[in-house]
Amino acid sequence: MHKKGNLEPSPKEIYKQVSESIAKEKIIILLTGNSLHSVLEVGRYAREKGLRLVGIDFLIPGVKDSLKSLKRQGQKNFGVFSITTKKEARIAINAGAMFIFSSHSDKGIIRRCRKEKVYHSAGSLTPTEVFNAYNLGADSVSLFPCGRMGGLSWFIFLKNIFPKTKLIPTDIISPF
């Protein structure tokens, strides 16, 4: 619900919109590279071609300022990945990230994202890691690196063990 006189959606409304987009879209582009400028150009191109969910590598220099700029421009459904600590999660959230992917499961990151109502996919690979991430309260579990561990067959295996868990197969695709 909007606050009186405020047209900005509440964190709860943004969280709901992002969660629905992730469930609907099925493809999330997570971009990395040596140059923030080139990553943002690829992100713009991806959006023009219909890919609505774009994440930027938090390790790229200047990414925090870029997130603030995207937020000011009214961009929706953008986030970050490579978050390793709850401090980085806080910085990304304050800069405007609408979703966060981490390559591991961290109780501090999960709690920070839940507190701030920001969608979080915790990285996991084994059945124990998947269970722990979901049990700690992650919105979804990012199977990373899924392709290197059997791809679709590994995803199906884990989905059969954890049918109620939202699993997102995640890996790196490179043109090189």
Coordinates of C-alpha atoms in Angstrom, one line a residue:
M1 CA 0.0 0.0 0.0
H2 CA 1.3 3.5 -0.9
K3 CA 1.8 6.0 1.9
K4 CA -0.5 8.9 1.6
G5 CA 0.8 11.4 -1.0
N6 CA 3.6 9.0 -2.0
L7 CA 3.5 7.4 -5.5
E8 CA 6.5 5.2 -4.8
P9 CA 5.6 1.5 -4.2
S10 CA 6.3 0.2 -0.7
P11 CA 9.2 -2.4 -0.2
K12 CA 6.5 -5.0 0.3
E13 CA 4.9 -4.1 -3.0
I14 CA 8.3 -4.2 -4.8
Y15 CA 9.1 -7.5 -3.2
K16 CA 5.8 -9.0 -4.5
Q17 CA 6.3 -7.6 -8.0
V18 CA 9.9 -9.0 -8.2
S19 CA 8.8 -12.4 -6.8
E20 CA 6.0 -12.6 -9.4
S21 CA 8.4 -11.5 -12.2
I22 CA 10.9 -14.2 -11.3
A23 CA 8.2 -16.8 -11.2
K24 CA 6.8 -15.7 -14.5
E25 CA 9.8 -14.8 -16.6
K26 CA 11.9 -17.9 -15.9
I27 CA 15.1 -16.3 -17.2
I28 CA 17.3 -14.0 -15.2
I29 CA 20.4 -12.5 -16.9
L30 CA 23.3 -12.1 -14.5
L31 CA 25.9 -10.0 -16.2
T32 CA 29.6 -9.7 -15.4
G33 CA 32.6 -8.2 -17.2
N34 CA 35.6 -6.0 -17.0
S35 CA 33.8 -2.8 -17.8
L36 CA 30.6 -1.6 -16.1
H37 CA 29.8 0.4 -19.2
S38 CA 29.8 -2.7 -21.5
V39 CA 27.8 -4.7 -18.9
L40 CA 25.1 -2.0 -18.8
E41 CA 25.0 -1.9 -22.6
V42 CA 24.4 -5.6 -22.7
G43 CA 21.8 -5.2 -20.0
R44 CA 20.0 -2.5 -22.0
Y45 CA 20.1 -4.8 -25.1
A46 CA 18.7 -7.7 -23.2
R47 CA 15.8 -5.6 -21.9
E48 CA 15.1 -4.4 -25.5
K49 CA 14.9 -8.0 -26.6
G50 CA 12.4 -8.9 -23.9
L51 CA 14.5 -10.2 -21.1
R52 CA 13.1 -8.3 -18.1
L53 CA 15.3 -9.5 -15.1
V54 CA 18.8 -8.3 -15.2
G55 CA 21.4 -8.7 -12.4
I56 CA 24.8 -7.0 -12.3
D57 CA 27.9 -8.5 -10.8
F58 CA 28.5 -6.7 -7.4
L59 CA 32.3 -7.1 -7.9
I60 CA 32.4 -4.7 -10.9
P61 CA 33.9 -1.4 -9.8
G62 CA 31.2 1.4 -9.8
V63 CA 28.2 -1.0 -9.6
K64 CA 26.8 0.7 -6.6
D65 CA 26.5 4.1 -8.3
S66 CA 25.1 2.3 -11.4
L67 CA 22.3 0.8 -9.3
K68 CA 21.4 4.2 -7.9
S69 CA 21.3 5.6 -11.5
L70 CA 19.1 2.7 -12.7
K71 CA 16.7 3.3 -9.8
R72 CA 16.5 7.0 -10.5
Q73 CA 15.7 6.2 -14.2
G74 CA 12.8 4.1 -13.0
Q75 CA 14.2 0.8 -14.1
K76 CA 12.5 -2.2 -12.5
N77 CA 13.5 -5.8 -11.8
F78 CA 17.2 -5.3 -11.6
G79 CA 19.5 -6.7 -8.9
V80 CA 23.0 -7.9 -8.1
F81 CA 24.8 -11.2 -7.7
S82 CA 28.2 -12.1 -6.1
I83 CA 27.0 -10.8 -2.7
T84 CA 29.1 -12.5 0.0
T85 CA 28.3 -10.7 3.2
K86 CA 25.3 -9.1 4.9
K87 CA 27.2 -5.8 4.7
E88 CA 27.4 -6.1 0.9
A89 CA 23.7 -7.0 0.9
R90 CA 22.9 -3.8 2.9
I91 CA 25.0 -1.7 0.5
A92 CA 23.3 -3.3 -2.6
I93 CA 19.8 -2.8 -1.1
N94 CA 20.5 0.8 -0.2
A95 CA 21.8 1.4 -3.7
G96 CA 18.5 0.1 -5.1
A97 CA 18.9 -3.6 -5.8
M98 CA 15.5 -5.3 -6.1
F99 CA 16.9 -8.8 -5.9
I100 CA 20.1 -10.4 -4.7
F101 CA 21.7 -13.7 -5.7
S102 CA 24.6 -15.1 -3.6
S103 CA 26.7 -18.1 -4.6
H104 CA 26.4 -19.5 -1.1
S105 CA 23.9 -19.6 1.7
D106 CA 24.5 -17.1 4.5
K107 CA 22.2 -16.6 7.4
G108 CA 23.1 -12.9 7.7
I109 CA 22.3 -12.2 4.0
I110 CA 19.0 -14.1 4.2
R111 CA 18.0 -12.2 7.3
R112 CA 18.9 -8.8 5.9
C113 CA 17.0 -9.5 2.7
R114 CA 13.9 -10.7 4.6
K115 CA 14.1 -7.7 6.9
E116 CA 14.3 -5.3 3.9
K117 CA 11.8 -7.2 1.9
V118 CA 14.3 -7.8 -1.0
Y119 CA 14.1 -11.1 -3.0
H120 CA 17.0 -13.4 -2.3
S121 CA 18.2 -16.5 -4.0
A122 CA 20.8 -18.3 -1.9
G123 CA 23.4 -20.3 -3.7
S124 CA 23.6 -24.1 -3.0
L125 CA 24.6 -27.2 -4.7
T126 CA 24.1 -30.3 -2.5
P127 CA 20.9 -31.6 -1.0
T128 CA 22.1 -30.5 2.5
E129 CA 22.9 -27.0 1.2
V130 CA 19.5 -26.7 -0.6
F131 CA 17.7 -27.7 2.6
N132 CA 19.6 -25.4 4.8
A133 CA 19.2 -22.4 2.5
Y134 CA 15.4 -22.8 2.2
N135 CA 15.1 -23.6 5.9
L136 CA 16.9 -20.4 6.8
G137 CA 14.3 -18.5 4.7
A138 CA 15.8 -17.8 1.3
D139 CA 13.1 -17.0 -1.3
S140 CA 14.6 -19.4 -3.7
V141 CA 17.7 -21.6 -4.0
S142 CA 20.1 -20.9 -6.8
L143 CA 21.8 -24.2 -7.9
F144 CA 25.3 -23.0 -8.8
P145 CA 27.1 -24.2 -10.8
C146 CA 24.3 -26.3 -12.0
G147 CA 25.7 -27.2 -15.5
R148 CA 29.0 -28.5 -14.1
M149 CA 27.1 -30.8 -11.7
G150 CA 24.9 -32.5 -14.2
G151 CA 22.6 -29.7 -15.5
L152 CA 19.0 -30.7 -16.1
S153 CA 19.4 -34.2 -14.5
W154 CA 20.8 -32.6 -11.3
F155 CA 18.1 -30.0 -11.2
I156 CA 15.4 -32.7 -11.7
F157 CA 17.0 -34.9 -9.0
L158 CA 17.0 -32.0 -6.4
K159 CA 13.5 -30.9 -7.5
N160 CA 12.2 -34.4 -6.8
I161 CA 13.8 -34.4 -3.3
F162 CA 12.5 -30.8 -2.5
P163 CA 9.3 -30.4 -4.5
K164 CA 8.1 -27.3 -2.6
T165 CA 11.5 -25.5 -2.8
K166 CA 11.8 -22.9 -5.5
L167 CA 15.0 -23.9 -7.4
I168 CA 16.7 -21.7 -10.0
P169 CA 19.4 -23.5 -12.1
T170 CA 22.2 -21.0 -12.4
D171 CA 25.5 -21.2 -14.4
I172 CA 27.8 -19.1 -16.5
I173 CA 27.3 -18.8 -20.2
S174 CA 30.1 -17.2 -22.1
P175 CA 30.4 -16.3 -25.8
F176 CA 34.1 -17.3 -25.6

